[in-house]
Amino acid sequence: QVQLVESGGGLVQAGGSLRLSCLASGRTFSSYDMGWYRQAPGKEREFVAAITWNTGSAYYSDSVKGRFTISRHKANNTVYLQMDSLKSEDTAVYYCNVAHRYSSGEEYWGQGTQVTVSS
């Protein structure tokens, strides 16, 4: 079955960096987008970044553009989120997401990894 295993979350000081990883398995992802969402306490889950598996085209929310970088390594089915210049408002649970480009109902989620930014 499809599995998404996240890693890299933790505690970091404001201005610091973290690198999140999501290892995907169980499916050929050539027609999928890979991405990250986050959810802070009391807030709705929001889009952070996404990347097309085949081409590597990347997309970002306005709140993280210029600070975060999404990438993927096709050979090992891993998507990364490099987070730089972290702010306290980046504190959230970050979720890995895999979604079919043409079938909106076909998507998968990881369990989430906590990112806490201290000031």
PDB file of C-alpha atoms in Angstrom:
ATOM      1  CA  GLN A   1       0.000   0.000   0.000  1.00  0.00           C
ATOM      2  CA  VAL A   2       0.991   3.630  -0.356  1.00  0.00           C
ATOM      3  CA  GLN A   3       3.018   4.881   2.577  1.00  0.00           C
ATOM      4  CA  LEU A   4       4.342   8.340   3.321  1.00  0.00           C
ATOM      5  CA  VAL A   5       6.985   8.524   6.038  1.00  0.00           C
ATOM      6  CA  GLU A   6       7.977  11.982   7.233  1.00  0.00           C
ATOM      7  CA  SER A   7      11.081  12.945   9.130  1.00  0.00           C
ATOM      8  CA  GLY A   8      13.130  16.002  10.021  1.00  0.00           C
ATOM      9  CA  GLY A   9      10.793  17.899  12.309  1.00  0.00           C
ATOM     10  CA  GLY A  10      11.941  19.289  15.611  1.00  0.00           C
ATOM     11  CA  LEU A  11      12.716  22.378  17.628  1.00  0.00           C
ATOM     12  CA  VAL A  12      14.687  25.213  16.076  1.00  0.00           C
ATOM     13  CA  GLN A  13      15.412  28.818  16.976  1.00  0.00           C
ATOM     14  CA  ALA A  14      13.938  31.657  14.960  1.00  0.00           C
ATOM     15  CA  GLY A  15      16.126  32.370  11.967  1.00  0.00           C
ATOM     16  CA  GLY A  16      17.326  28.796  11.828  1.00  0.00           C
ATOM     17  CA  SER A  17      16.703  26.022   9.336  1.00  0.00           C
ATOM     18  CA  LEU A  18      15.163  22.576   9.127  1.00  0.00           C
ATOM     19  CA  ARG A  19      14.922  20.059   6.325  1.00  0.00           C
ATOM     20  CA  LEU A  20      11.852  17.844   6.166  1.00  0.00           C
ATOM     21  CA  SER A  21      11.826  14.593   4.225  1.00  0.00           C
ATOM     22  CA  CYS A  22       8.947  12.463   2.988  1.00  0.00           C
ATOM     23  CA  LEU A  23       9.645   8.976   1.721  1.00  0.00           C
ATOM     24  CA  ALA A  24       6.869   7.706  -0.547  1.00  0.00           C
ATOM     25  CA  SER A  25       6.387   4.064  -1.458  1.00  0.00           C
ATOM     26  CA  GLY A  26       3.836   1.646  -2.881  1.00  0.00           C
ATOM     27  CA  ARG A  27       2.983   3.424  -6.130  1.00  0.00           C
ATOM     28  CA  THR A  28       4.457   4.792  -9.340  1.00  0.00           C
ATOM     29  CA  PHE A  29       4.132   8.544  -8.909  1.00  0.00           C
ATOM     30  CA  SER A  30       4.797   9.746 -12.453  1.00  0.00           C
ATOM     31  CA  SER A  31       1.381  11.450 -12.698  1.00  0.00           C
ATOM     32  CA  TYR A  32       1.331  12.876  -9.178  1.00  0.00           C
ATOM     33  CA  ASP A  33       2.123  16.063  -7.349  1.00  0.00           C
ATOM     34  CA  MET A  34       4.043  15.871  -4.091  1.00  0.00           C
ATOM     35  CA  GLY A  35       3.712  18.549  -1.486  1.00  0.00           C
ATOM     36  CA  TRP A  36       3.530  19.825   2.039  1.00  0.00           C
ATOM     37  CA  TYR A  37       0.710  21.260   4.116  1.00  0.00           C
ATOM     38  CA  ARG A  38       0.782  22.524   7.673  1.00  0.00           C
ATOM     39  CA  GLN A  39      -1.662  23.044  10.492  1.00  0.00           C
ATOM     40  CA  ALA A  40      -1.120  25.236  13.523  1.00  0.00           C
ATOM     41  CA  PRO A  41      -3.228  24.939  16.693  1.00  0.00           C
ATOM     42  CA  GLY A  42      -6.661  26.441  16.142  1.00  0.00           C
ATOM     43  CA  LYS A  43      -6.015  27.001  12.446  1.00  0.00           C
ATOM     44  CA  GLU A  44      -7.092  25.293   9.248  1.00  0.00           C
ATOM     45  CA  ARG A  45      -4.648  23.152   7.359  1.00  0.00           C
ATOM     46  CA  GLU A  46      -2.930  25.278   4.733  1.00  0.00           C
ATOM     47  CA  PHE A  47      -0.931  24.668   1.609  1.00  0.00           C
ATOM     48  CA  VAL A  48       2.811  25.241   1.877  1.00  0.00           C
ATOM     49  CA  ALA A  49       4.522  23.950  -1.261  1.00  0.00           C
ATOM     50  CA  ALA A  50       4.170  21.370  -4.017  1.00  0.00           C
ATOM     51  CA  ILE A  51       6.238  19.904  -6.807  1.00  0.00           C
ATOM     52  CA  THR A  52       5.352  17.904  -9.897  1.00  0.00           C
ATOM     53  CA  TRP A  53       6.998  14.517  -9.708  1.00  0.00           C
ATOM     54  CA  ASN A  54       7.961  14.298 -13.367  1.00  0.00           C
ATOM     55  CA  THR A  55       9.171  17.800 -14.177  1.00  0.00           C
ATOM     56  CA  GLY A  56      10.164  19.261 -10.821  1.00  0.00           C
ATOM     57  CA  SER A  57       8.056  22.393 -11.271  1.00  0.00           C
ATOM     58  CA  ALA A  58       7.607  23.930  -7.834  1.00  0.00           C
ATOM     59  CA  TYR A  59       4.841  26.034  -6.307  1.00  0.00           C
ATOM     60  CA  TYR A  60       4.756  27.922  -3.008  1.00  0.00           C
ATOM     61  CA  SER A  61       2.326  29.733  -0.790  1.00  0.00           C
ATOM     62  CA  ASP A  62       2.968  33.446  -0.426  1.00  0.00           C
ATOM     63  CA  SER A  63       3.773  33.038   3.262  1.00  0.00           C
ATOM     64  CA  VAL A  64       6.826  30.842   2.609  1.00  0.00           C
ATOM     65  CA  LYS A  65       7.976  31.994  -0.814  1.00  0.00           C
ATOM     66  CA  GLY A  66      11.621  32.983  -0.732  1.00  0.00           C
ATOM     67  CA  ARG A  67      12.274  31.100   2.511  1.00  0.00           C
ATOM     68  CA  PHE A  68      11.301  27.494   1.759  1.00  0.00           C
ATOM     69  CA  THR A  69      12.471  25.280  -1.085  1.00  0.00           C
ATOM     70  CA  ILE A  70      10.773  22.078  -2.182  1.00  0.00           C
ATOM     71  CA  SER A  71      12.602  19.422  -4.154  1.00  0.00           C
ATOM     72  CA  ARG A  72      12.387  15.740  -4.936  1.00  0.00           C
ATOM     73  CA  HIS A  73      14.725  12.860  -5.600  1.00  0.00           C
ATOM     74  CA  LYS A  74      12.987  10.607  -8.098  1.00  0.00           C
ATOM     75  CA  ALA A  75      15.402   7.709  -7.658  1.00  0.00           C
ATOM     76  CA  ASN A  76      14.452   7.201  -4.001  1.00  0.00           C
ATOM     77  CA  ASN A  77      10.870   8.560  -4.078  1.00  0.00           C
ATOM     78  CA  THR A  78      11.640  11.289  -1.589  1.00  0.00           C
ATOM     79  CA  VAL A  79      10.358  14.855  -1.443  1.00  0.00           C
ATOM     80  CA  TYR A  80      12.131  17.454   0.673  1.00  0.00           C
ATOM     81  CA  LEU A  81      11.206  20.774   2.190  1.00  0.00           C
ATOM     82  CA  GLN A  82      14.167  22.962   3.046  1.00  0.00           C
ATOM     83  CA  MET A  83      12.995  25.620   5.494  1.00  0.00           C
ATOM     84  CA  ASP A  84      15.237  28.622   6.048  1.00  0.00           C
ATOM     85  CA  SER A  85      14.778  31.855   7.988  1.00  0.00           C
ATOM     86  CA  LEU A  86      12.176  30.185  10.153  1.00  0.00           C
ATOM     87  CA  LYS A  87       9.723  32.330  12.096  1.00  0.00           C
ATOM     88  CA  SER A  88       7.586  31.576  15.111  1.00  0.00           C
ATOM     89  CA  GLU A  89       4.512  31.624  12.879  1.00  0.00           C
ATOM     90  CA  ASP A  90       5.930  28.647  10.994  1.00  0.00           C
ATOM     91  CA  THR A  91       5.273  26.505  14.060  1.00  0.00           C
ATOM     92  CA  ALA A  92       2.844  23.774  13.010  1.00  0.00           C
ATOM     93  CA  VAL A  93       2.432  20.122  12.238  1.00  0.00           C
ATOM     94  CA  TYR A  94       3.675  19.584   8.706  1.00  0.00           C
ATOM     95  CA  TYR A  95       2.020  16.929   6.557  1.00  0.00           C
ATOM     96  CA  CYS A  96       3.341  15.289   3.422  1.00  0.00           C
ATOM     97  CA  ASN A  97       0.772  14.980   0.635  1.00  0.00           C
ATOM     98  CA  VAL A  98       0.696  13.030  -2.627  1.00  0.00           C
ATOM     99  CA  ALA A  99      -2.104  13.795  -5.093  1.00  0.00           C
ATOM    100  CA  HIS A 100      -2.897  12.606  -8.604  1.00  0.00           C
ATOM    101  CA  ARG A 101      -2.751  15.478 -11.057  1.00  0.00           C
ATOM    102  CA  TYR A 102      -5.990  14.538 -12.836  1.00  0.00           C
ATOM    103  CA  SER A 103      -7.982  12.656 -10.182  1.00  0.00           C
ATOM    104  CA  SER A 104      -8.737  15.009  -7.323  1.00  0.00           C
ATOM    105  CA  GLY A 105     -10.045  12.251  -5.074  1.00  0.00           C
ATOM    106  CA  GLU A 106      -6.870  10.193  -5.227  1.00  0.00           C
ATOM    107  CA  GLU A 107      -4.491  11.491  -2.595  1.00  0.00           C
ATOM    108  CA  TYR A 108      -2.499  10.289   0.370  1.00  0.00           C
ATOM    109  CA  TRP A 109      -1.269  11.853   3.591  1.00  0.00           C
ATOM    110  CA  GLY A 110       1.520  11.251   6.025  1.00  0.00           C
ATOM    111  CA  GLN A 111       1.049  11.284   9.781  1.00  0.00           C
ATOM    112  CA  GLY A 112       2.677  14.678  10.213  1.00  0.00           C
ATOM    113  CA  THR A 113       5.826  15.935  11.864  1.00  0.00           C
ATOM    114  CA  GLN A 114       5.976  18.718  14.435  1.00  0.00           C
ATOM    115  CA  VAL A 115       7.999  21.835  13.680  1.00  0.00           C
ATOM    116  CA  THR A 116       8.449  24.235  16.579  1.00  0.00           C
ATOM    117  CA  VAL A 117      10.240  27.552  16.150  1.00  0.00           C
ATOM    118  CA  SER A 118      11.306  29.285  19.343  1.00  0.00           C
ATOM    119  CA  SER A 119      11.885  33.021  19.613  1.00  0.00           C
TER     120      SER A 119
END
